[in-house]
Coordinates of C-alpha atoms in Angstrom, one line a residue:
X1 CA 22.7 0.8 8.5
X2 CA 21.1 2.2 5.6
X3 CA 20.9 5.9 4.3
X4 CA 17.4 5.6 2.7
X5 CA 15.4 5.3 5.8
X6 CA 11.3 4.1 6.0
X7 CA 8.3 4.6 7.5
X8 CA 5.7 2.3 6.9
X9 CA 1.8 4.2 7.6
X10 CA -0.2 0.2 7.8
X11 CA -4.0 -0.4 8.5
X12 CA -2.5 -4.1 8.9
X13 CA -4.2 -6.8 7.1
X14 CA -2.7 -9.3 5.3
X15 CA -1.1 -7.3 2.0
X16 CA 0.3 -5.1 4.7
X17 CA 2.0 -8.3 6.5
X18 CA 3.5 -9.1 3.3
X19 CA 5.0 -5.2 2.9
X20 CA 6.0 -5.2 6.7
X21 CA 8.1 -8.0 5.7
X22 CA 9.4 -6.7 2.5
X23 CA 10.5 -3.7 4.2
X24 CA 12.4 -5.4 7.1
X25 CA 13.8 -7.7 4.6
X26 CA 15.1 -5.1 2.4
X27 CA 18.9 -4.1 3.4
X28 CA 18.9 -1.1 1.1
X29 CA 16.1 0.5 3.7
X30 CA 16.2 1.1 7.2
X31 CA 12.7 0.6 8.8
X32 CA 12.6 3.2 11.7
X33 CA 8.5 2.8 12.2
X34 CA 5.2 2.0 11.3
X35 CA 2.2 3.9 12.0
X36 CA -1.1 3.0 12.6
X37 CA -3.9 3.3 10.4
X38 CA -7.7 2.1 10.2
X39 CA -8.8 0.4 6.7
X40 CA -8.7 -3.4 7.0
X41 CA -9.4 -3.5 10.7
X42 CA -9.6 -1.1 14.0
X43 CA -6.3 1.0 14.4
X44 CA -5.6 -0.6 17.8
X45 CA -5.9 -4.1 16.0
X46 CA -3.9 -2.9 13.3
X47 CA -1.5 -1.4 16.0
X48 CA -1.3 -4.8 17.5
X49 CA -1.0 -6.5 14.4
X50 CA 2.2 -4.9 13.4
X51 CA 4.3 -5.3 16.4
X52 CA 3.4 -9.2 16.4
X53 CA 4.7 -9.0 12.9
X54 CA 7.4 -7.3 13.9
X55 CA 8.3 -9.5 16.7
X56 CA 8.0 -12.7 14.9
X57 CA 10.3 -11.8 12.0
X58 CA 12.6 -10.9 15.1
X59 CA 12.2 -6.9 14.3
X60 CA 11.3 -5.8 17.7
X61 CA 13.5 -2.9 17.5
X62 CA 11.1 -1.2 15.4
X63 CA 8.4 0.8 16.8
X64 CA 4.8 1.6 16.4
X65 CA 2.8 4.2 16.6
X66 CA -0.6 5.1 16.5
X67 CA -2.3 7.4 13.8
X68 CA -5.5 8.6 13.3
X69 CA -8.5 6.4 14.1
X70 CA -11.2 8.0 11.8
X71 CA -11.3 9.9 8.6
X72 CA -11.3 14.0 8.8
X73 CA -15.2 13.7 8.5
X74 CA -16.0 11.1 10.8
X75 CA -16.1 10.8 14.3
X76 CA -15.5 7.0 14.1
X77 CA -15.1 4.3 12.2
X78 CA -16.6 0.5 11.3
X79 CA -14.7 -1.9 8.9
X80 CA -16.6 -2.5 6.5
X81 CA -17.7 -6.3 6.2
X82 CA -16.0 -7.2 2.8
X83 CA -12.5 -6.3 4.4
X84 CA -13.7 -9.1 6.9
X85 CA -14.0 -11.6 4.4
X86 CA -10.5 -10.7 2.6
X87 CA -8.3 -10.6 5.6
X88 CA -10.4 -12.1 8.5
X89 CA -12.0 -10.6 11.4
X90 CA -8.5 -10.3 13.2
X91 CA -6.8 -8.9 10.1
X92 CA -4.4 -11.4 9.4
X93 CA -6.3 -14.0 8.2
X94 CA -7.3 -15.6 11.7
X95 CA -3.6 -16.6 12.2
X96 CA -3.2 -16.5 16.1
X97 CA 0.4 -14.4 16.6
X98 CA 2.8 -14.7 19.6
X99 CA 2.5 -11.2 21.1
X100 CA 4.6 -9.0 21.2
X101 CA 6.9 -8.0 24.2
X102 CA 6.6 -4.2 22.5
X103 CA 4.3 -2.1 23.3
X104 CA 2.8 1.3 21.1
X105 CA 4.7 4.4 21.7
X106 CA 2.9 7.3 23.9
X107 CA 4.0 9.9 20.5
X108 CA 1.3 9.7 18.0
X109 CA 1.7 8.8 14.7
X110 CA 1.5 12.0 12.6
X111 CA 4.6 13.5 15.6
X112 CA 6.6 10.7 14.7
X113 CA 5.7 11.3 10.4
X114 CA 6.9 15.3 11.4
X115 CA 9.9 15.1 13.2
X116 CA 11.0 12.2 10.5
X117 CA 10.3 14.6 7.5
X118 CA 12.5 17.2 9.5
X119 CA 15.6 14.7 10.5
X120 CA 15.8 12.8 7.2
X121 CA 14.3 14.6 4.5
X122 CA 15.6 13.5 0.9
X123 CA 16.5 10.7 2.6
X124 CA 13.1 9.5 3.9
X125 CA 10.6 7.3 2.2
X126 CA 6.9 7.3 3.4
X127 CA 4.7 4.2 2.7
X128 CA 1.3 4.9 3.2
X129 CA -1.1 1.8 2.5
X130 CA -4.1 2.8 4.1
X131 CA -6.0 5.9 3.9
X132 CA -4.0 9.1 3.6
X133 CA -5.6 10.5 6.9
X134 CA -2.5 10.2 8.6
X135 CA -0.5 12.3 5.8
X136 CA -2.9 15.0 5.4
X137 CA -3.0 15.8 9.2
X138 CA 0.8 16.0 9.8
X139 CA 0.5 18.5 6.5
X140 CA -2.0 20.4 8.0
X141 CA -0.2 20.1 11.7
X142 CA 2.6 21.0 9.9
X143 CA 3.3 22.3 6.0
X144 CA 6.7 21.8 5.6
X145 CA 6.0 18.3 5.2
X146 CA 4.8 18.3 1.8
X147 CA 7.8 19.4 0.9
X148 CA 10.7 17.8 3.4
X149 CA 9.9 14.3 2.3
X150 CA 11.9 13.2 -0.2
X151 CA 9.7 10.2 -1.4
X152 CA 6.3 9.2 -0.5
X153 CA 4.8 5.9 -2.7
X154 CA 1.5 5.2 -1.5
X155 CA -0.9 2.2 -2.2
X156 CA -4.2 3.3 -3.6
X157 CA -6.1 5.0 -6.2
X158 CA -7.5 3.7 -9.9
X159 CA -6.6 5.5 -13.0
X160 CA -6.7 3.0 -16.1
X161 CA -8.8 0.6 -14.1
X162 CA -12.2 0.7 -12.1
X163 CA -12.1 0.7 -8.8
X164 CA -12.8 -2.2 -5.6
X165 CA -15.0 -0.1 -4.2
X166 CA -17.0 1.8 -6.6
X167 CA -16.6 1.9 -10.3
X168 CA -14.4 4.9 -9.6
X169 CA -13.1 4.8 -6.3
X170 CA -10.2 2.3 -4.6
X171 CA -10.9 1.4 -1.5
X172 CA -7.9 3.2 0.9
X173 CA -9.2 6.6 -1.1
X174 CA -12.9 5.8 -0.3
X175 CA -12.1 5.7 3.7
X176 CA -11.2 9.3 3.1
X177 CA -11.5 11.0 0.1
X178 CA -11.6 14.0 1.1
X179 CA -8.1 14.2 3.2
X180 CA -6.8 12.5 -0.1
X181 CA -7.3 14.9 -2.0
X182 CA -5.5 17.2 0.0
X183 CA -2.3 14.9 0.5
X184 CA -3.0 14.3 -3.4
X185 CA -3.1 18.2 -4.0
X186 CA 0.0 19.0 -1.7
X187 CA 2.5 16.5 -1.1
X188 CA 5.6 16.7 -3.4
X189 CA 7.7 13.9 -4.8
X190 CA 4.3 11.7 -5.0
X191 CA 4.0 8.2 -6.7
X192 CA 0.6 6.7 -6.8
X193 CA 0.5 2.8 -6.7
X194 CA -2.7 1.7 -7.6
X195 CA -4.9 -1.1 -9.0
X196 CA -3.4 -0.3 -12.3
X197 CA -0.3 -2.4 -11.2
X198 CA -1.1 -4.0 -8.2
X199 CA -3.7 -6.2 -9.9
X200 CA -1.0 -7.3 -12.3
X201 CA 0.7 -9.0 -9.7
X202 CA -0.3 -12.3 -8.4
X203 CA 0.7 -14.7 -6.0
X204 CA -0.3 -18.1 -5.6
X205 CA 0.2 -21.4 -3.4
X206 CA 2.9 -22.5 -5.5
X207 CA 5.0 -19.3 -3.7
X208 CA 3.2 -19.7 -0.5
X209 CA 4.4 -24.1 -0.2
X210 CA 7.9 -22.7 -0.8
X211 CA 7.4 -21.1 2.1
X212 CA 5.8 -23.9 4.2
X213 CA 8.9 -25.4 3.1
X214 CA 11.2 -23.8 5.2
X215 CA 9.9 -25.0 8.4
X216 CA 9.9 -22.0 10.5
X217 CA 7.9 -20.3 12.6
X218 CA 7.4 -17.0 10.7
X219 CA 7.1 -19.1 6.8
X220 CA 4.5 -20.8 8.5
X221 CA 2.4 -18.4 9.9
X222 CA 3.1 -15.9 6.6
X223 CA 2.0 -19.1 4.4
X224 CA -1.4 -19.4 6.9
X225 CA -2.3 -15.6 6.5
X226 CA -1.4 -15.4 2.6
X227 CA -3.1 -18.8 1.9
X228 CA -6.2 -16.7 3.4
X229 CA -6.5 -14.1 1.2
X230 CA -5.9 -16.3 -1.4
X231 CA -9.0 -18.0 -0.9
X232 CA -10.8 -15.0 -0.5
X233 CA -9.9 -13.8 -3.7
X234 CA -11.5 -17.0 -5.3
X235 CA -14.1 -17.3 -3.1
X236 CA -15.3 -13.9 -3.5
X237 CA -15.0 -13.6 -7.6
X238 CA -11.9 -11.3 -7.0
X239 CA -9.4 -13.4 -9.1
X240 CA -9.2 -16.8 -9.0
X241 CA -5.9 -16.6 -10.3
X242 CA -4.4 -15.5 -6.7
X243 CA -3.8 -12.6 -4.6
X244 CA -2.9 -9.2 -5.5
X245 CA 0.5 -8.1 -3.9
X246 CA -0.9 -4.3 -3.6
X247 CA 1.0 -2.9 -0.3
X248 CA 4.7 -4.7 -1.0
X249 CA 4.6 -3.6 -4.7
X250 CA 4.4 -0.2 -3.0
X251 CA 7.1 -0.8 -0.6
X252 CA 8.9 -2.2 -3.4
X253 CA 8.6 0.7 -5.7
X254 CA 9.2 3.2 -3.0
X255 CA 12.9 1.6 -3.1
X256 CA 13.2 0.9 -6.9
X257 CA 11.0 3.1 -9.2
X258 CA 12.3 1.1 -11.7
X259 CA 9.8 -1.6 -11.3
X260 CA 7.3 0.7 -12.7
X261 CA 6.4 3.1 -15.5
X262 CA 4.9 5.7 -14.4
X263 CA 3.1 8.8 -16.0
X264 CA 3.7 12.0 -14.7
X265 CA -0.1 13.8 -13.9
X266 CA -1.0 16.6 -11.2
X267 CA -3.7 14.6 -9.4
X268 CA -6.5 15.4 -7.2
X269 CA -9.8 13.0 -5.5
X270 CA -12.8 13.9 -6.2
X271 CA -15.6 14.3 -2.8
X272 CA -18.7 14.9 -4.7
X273 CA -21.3 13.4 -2.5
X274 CA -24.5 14.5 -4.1
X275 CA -23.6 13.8 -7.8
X276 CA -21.9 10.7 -6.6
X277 CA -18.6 11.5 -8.3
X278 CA -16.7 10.2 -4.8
X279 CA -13.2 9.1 -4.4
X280 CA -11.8 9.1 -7.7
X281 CA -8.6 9.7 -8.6
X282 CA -8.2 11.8 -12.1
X283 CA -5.5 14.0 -13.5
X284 CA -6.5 17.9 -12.6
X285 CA -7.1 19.6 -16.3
X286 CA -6.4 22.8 -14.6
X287 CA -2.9 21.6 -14.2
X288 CA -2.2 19.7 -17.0
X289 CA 0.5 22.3 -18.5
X290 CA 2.0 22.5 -15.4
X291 CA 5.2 20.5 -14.0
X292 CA 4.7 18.2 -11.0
X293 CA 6.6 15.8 -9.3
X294 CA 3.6 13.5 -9.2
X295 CA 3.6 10.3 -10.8
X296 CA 0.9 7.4 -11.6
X297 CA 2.3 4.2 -12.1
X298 CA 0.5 2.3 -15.4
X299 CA 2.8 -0.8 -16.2
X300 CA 4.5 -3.0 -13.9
X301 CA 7.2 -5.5 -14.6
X302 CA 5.7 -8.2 -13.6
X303 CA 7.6 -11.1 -14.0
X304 CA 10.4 -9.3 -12.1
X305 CA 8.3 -7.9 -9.3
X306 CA 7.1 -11.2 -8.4
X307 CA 10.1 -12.9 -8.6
X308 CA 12.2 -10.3 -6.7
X309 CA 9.0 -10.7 -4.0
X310 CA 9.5 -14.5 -3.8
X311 CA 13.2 -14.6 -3.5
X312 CA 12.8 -11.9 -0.7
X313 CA 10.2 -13.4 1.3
X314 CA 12.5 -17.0 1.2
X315 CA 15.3 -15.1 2.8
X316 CA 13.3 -12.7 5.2
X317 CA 11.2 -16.1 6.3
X318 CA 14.0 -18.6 6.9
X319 CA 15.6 -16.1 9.0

């Protein structure tokens, strides 16, 4: 079993699939949850999503939770119909999933986020590809966890690049900018993976055939989903290239930072609503002069990434 242990925080569509995946694949991790989150689809769908995952890469021993449902200033919320189009009204691309003999766990989410931080500390690494909702309210629940865990890499945020959303904002900040900028403002030992690099890295049906290829069950549901968003990104105007690989880069660089180079920047969201200035992640010039154990990736190795992604998504789906 391995020392470095992981908790994935998913609002599962079909980027997240792929980073589920990664993460189970991955011997140098040891994937002790996912939490819930809302962003691509309902919580409970996304809930539901995972453990069907989870179950059909033969991971049932890893639970789920649920997380928040809504953003800290909301009282509900509605998917909004683009994410629809990219990952399907079901999340994953309209691929019909076994389900799972697993059910959710009665502790919530942000519990499971706290007592984690507390057992494993240095030793745990928090993926958050969704909105940061679920960090910010185990903060506030509990401050200590700024501090106790010893990596969070989260998926999200523009800095080079415009953003998905607006021309500023990325769209798991925009779900909640506001709780995002106090995750952004308080969490140590922060690395932002964001459409700078995530946009760099592309994968296409050449990968996905190789996965048709292998004749099982889980390549050929993976293939279904991923050929999906594929089309959505050409259909839509996204890239017609292929698909971005945003969440499992973030997975990825949560193990090896090394995939990435990174800029070290004290960063905050901005939640301007009436000058419009609304979700945008910037460096804080109050802080510039001041050390932080934040970091904004910039370049990605590419090549590597993709590669490294392929050869682990042949293993994890011939299993």
């Amino acid at each position: 079993m391995a020392q470095k242990k992981m908790i994935l925080d998913l609002d599962t569509g079909i980027d997240d699939a792929l980073a589920l995946a990664y993460a189970v694949g991955d011997p140098n991790v040891d994937l002790i949850g996912i939490i819930s989150s809302y962003g691509n689809t309902l919580i409970e769908t996304a809930a539901q999503n995972s453990l069907n995952l989870l179950h059909l890469l033969g991971a049932n021993n890893v639970p789920v939770f649920i997380g928040e449902s809504h953003s800290s200033t909301t009282d509900h919320f509605d998917v909004m119909p683009i994410s629809q189009l990219i990952h399907g009204k079901n999340g994953i691309g309209e691929v019909v999933l076994e389900t799972a003999p697993r059910h959710v766990e009665t502790q919530s989410g942000v519990d499971l986020l706290i007592a984690a931080a507390h057992q494993y500390a240095d030793d745990l690494i928090f993926i958050p590809t969704g909105p940061l909702t679920n960090l910010a309210t185990a903060i506030k629940k509990d401050p200590a966890v700024a501090t106790l865990i010893g990596n969070t890499t989260l998926m999200g945020g523009a800095l080079t690049v415009p953003g998905n959303v607006t021309p500023f904002t990325e769209a798991n900040i925009h779900q909640d900018p506001e709780d995002a900028d106090y995750a952004f403002t308080r969490q140590k030992n922060l690395t932002m993976v964001g459409l700078d690099v995530t946009l760099r890295t592309l994968l296409t049906k050449k990968e996905t055939a190789a996965w048709r290829a292998l004749n099982t069950t889980a390549a050929t549901k993976f293939a279904e989903l991923m050929d999906f968003y594929i089309d959505a990104y050409a259909n839509l105007g996204i890239d017609k290239k292929g698909a971005a690989l945003h969440d499992p880069l973030a997975v990825a660089v949560g193990i090896d930072a090394s995939y990435v180079t990174t800029l070290p920047l004290a960063m905050h969201v901005t939640y301007d609503q009436k000058s419009g200035d609304y979700g945008r992640t910037i460096g804080d010039k109050d802080k510039l002069l001041v050390p932080t154990t934040t970091q904004v990736a910039v370049l990605v190795d590419t090549d590597r990434f993709v590669s490294d992604f392929q050869t682990m998504m042949l293993s994890v789906l011939n299993n």
